[in-house]
XYZ file of C-alpha atoms in Angstrom:
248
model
C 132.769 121.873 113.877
C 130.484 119.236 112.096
C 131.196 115.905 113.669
C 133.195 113.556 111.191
C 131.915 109.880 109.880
C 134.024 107.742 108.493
C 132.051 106.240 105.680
C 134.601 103.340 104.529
C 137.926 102.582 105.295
C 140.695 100.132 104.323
C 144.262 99.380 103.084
C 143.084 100.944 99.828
C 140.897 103.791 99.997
C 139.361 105.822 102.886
C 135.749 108.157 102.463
C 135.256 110.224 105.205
C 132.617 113.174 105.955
C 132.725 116.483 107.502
C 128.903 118.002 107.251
C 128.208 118.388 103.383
C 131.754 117.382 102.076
C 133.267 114.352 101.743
C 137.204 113.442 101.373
C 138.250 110.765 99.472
C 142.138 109.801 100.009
C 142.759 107.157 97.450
C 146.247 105.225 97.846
C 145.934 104.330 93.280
C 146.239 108.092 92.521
C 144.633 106.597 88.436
C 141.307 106.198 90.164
C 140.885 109.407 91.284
C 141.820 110.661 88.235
C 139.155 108.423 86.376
C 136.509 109.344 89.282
C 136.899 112.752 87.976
C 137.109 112.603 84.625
C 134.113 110.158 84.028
C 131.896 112.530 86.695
C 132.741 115.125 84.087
C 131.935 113.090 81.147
C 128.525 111.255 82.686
C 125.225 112.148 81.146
C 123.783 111.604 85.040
C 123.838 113.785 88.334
C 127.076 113.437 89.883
C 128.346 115.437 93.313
C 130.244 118.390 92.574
C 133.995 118.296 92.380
C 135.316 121.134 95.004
C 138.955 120.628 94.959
C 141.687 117.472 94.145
C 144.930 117.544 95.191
C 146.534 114.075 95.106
C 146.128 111.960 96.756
C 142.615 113.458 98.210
C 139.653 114.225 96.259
C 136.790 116.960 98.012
C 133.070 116.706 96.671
C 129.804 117.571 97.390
C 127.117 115.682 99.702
C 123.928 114.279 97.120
C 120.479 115.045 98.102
C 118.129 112.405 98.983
C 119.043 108.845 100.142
C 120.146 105.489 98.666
C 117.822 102.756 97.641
C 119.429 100.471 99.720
C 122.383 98.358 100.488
C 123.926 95.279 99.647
C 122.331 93.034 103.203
C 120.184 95.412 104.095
C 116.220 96.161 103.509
C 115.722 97.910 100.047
C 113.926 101.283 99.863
C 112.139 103.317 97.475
C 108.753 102.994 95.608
C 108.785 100.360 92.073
C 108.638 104.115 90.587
C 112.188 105.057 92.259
C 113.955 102.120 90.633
C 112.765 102.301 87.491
C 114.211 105.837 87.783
C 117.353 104.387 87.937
C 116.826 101.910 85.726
C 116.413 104.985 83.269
C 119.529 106.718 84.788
C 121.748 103.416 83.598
C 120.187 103.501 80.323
C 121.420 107.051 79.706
C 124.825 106.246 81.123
C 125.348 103.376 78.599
C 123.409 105.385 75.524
C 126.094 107.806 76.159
C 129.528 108.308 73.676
C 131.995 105.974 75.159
C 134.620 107.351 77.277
C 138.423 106.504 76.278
C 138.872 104.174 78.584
C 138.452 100.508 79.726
C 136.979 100.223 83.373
C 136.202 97.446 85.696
C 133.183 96.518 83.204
C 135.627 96.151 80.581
C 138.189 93.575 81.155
C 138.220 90.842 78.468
C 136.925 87.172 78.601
C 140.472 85.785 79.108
C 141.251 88.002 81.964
C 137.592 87.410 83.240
C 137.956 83.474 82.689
C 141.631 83.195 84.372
C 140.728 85.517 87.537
C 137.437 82.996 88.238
C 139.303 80.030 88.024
C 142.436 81.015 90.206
C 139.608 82.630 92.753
C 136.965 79.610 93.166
C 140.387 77.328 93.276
C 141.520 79.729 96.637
C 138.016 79.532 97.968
C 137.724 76.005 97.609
C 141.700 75.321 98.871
C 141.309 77.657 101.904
C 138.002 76.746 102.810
C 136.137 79.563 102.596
C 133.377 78.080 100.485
C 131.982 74.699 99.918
C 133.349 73.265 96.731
C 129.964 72.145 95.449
C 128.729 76.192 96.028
C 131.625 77.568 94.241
C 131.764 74.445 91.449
C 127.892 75.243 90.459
C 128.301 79.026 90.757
C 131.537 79.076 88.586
C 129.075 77.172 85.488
C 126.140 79.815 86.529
C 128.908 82.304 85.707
C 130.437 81.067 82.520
C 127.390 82.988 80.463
C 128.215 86.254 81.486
C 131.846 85.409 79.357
C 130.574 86.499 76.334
C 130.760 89.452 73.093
C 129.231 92.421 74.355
C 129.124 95.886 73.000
C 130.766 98.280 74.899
C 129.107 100.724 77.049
C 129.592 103.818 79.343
C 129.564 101.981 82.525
C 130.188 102.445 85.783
C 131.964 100.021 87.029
C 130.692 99.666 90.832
C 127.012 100.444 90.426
C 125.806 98.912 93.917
C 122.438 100.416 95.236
C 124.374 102.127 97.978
C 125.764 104.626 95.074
C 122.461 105.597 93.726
C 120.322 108.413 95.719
C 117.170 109.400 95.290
C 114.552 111.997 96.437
C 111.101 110.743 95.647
C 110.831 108.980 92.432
C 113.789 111.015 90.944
C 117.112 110.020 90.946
C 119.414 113.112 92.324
C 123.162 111.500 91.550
C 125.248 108.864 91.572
C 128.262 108.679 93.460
C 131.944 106.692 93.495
C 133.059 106.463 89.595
C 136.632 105.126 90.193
C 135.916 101.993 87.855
C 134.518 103.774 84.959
C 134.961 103.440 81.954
C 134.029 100.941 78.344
C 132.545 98.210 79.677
C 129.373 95.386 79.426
C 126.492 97.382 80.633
C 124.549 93.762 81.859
C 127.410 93.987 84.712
C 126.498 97.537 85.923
C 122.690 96.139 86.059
C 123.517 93.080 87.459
C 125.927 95.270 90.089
C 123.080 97.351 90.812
C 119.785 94.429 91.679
C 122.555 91.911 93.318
C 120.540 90.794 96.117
C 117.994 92.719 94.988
C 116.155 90.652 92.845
C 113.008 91.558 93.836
C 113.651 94.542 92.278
C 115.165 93.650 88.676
C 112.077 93.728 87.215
C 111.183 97.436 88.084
C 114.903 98.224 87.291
C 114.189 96.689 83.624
C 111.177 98.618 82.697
C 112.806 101.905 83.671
C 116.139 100.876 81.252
C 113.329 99.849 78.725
C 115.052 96.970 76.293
C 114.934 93.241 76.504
C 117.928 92.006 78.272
C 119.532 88.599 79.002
C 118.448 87.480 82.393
C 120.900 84.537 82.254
C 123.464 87.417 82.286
C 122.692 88.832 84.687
C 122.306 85.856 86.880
C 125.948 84.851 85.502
C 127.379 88.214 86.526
C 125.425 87.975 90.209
C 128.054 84.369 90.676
C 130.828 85.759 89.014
C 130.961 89.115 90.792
C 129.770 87.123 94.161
C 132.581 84.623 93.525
C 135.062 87.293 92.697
C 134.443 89.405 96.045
C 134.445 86.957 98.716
C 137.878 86.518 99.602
C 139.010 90.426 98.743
C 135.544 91.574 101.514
C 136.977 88.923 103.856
C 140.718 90.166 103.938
C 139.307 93.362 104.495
C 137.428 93.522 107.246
C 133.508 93.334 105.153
C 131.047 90.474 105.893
C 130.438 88.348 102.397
C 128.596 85.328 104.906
C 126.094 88.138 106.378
C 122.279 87.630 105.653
C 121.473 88.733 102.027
C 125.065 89.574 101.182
C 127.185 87.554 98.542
C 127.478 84.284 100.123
C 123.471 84.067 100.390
C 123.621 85.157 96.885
C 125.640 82.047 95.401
C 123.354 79.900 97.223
C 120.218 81.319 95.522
C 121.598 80.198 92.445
C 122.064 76.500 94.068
């Protein structure tokens, strides 16, 4: 019997894998549903769906490797990210799918769940006010009109795998849906910024780099507490705590 990794775990979700399969068990039963629907829907390589019965979802392993992770040293050639710079364009040149995602929520809800977050950081002490005070104006441009998109939702670079200079799937589509498409790109190069460049001429249109730079606080800001209270490192080297103070 193939030897089983437990790939993430917490009060919410937990990805486990047995040889070529992984199990998701998923304690909101609507994001499985919307990780399988969008996979269906996706103009990309996704794993294959081999059974779901609530609350666990079976799919297939992806060929290749990821370009990275979030702290960690990033992999793959310029050529490999620009790959998947072209993967996101197709995503969000794709018809819309019926649904808001994590992309998608609106400027109000955006602009109330920053404020009541750096006020916690700052009142519990997690982050320097001044850090969280100059990060919180960095993000106000990303709280904008945009046109929505087909986005992911969670792009990070562990998500992405790729074999060469091809990209051979993407994986975890629970916050799929209509959404800004600069958050999926600015998802995908946070902490990566080396790399935004490549990632830009693969997606092949002028973008706003103030965006993304907005949506590299906002997201930052957003996560710290939420990877703190369960059990991730935000302070680690190159994660989102090193992150807000690049923008310092």
């Amino acid at each position: 019997m193939d030897e089983v990794e437990v790939v993430v775990a917490h009060s919410e979700r937990v990805t486990v894998r047995v040889g070529d399969v992984f199990l998701k068990v998923d304690a909101d039963q609507a994001r499985i549903d919307v990780e399988v629907e969008a996979m269906s829907l996706a103009p990309v390589p996704t794993p294959k769906v081999l059974w779901h019965k609530p609350p666990v979802l079976a799919i297939t392993a992806l060929p290749g490797t990821t370009l990275g992770r979030l702290g960690g040293p990033s992999t793959g050639s310029s050529a490999a990210w620009a790959a998947a710079g072209a993967a996101i364009r197709k995503l969000h040149d794709a018809p819309l799918p019926s649904w808001p995602g994590r992309a998608g929520r609106s400027i109000a809800v955006l602009a109330a769940e920053l404020d009541e977050e750096c006020e916690l950081l700052v009142t519990n002490g997690l982050l320097p006010a001044d850090l969280v005070t100059r990060n919180r104006r960095v993000a106000e441009a990303a709280l904008r009109p945009w046109t929505p998109a087909f986005t992911h939702g969670d792009l990070q670079i562990a998500h992405v795998f790729v074999d060469g200079d091809e990209v051979t799937g993407v994986i975890d589509w629970s916050e799929a849906g209509q959404g800004d498409a600069l958050y999926d790109l600015a998802t995908f190069t946070l902490g990566h910024e080396e790399h935004l460049d490549d990632v830009l001429t693969g997606y092949g249109t002028d973008i706003d780099l103030d965006v993304i730079h907005a949506w590299w606080s906002l997201r930052s800001l957003l996560a710290v507490r939420w990877l703190t209270e369960h059990g991730f490192d935000p302070f680690a080297p190159g994660c989102e705590v090193d992150v807000l103070k690049s923008r310092m």
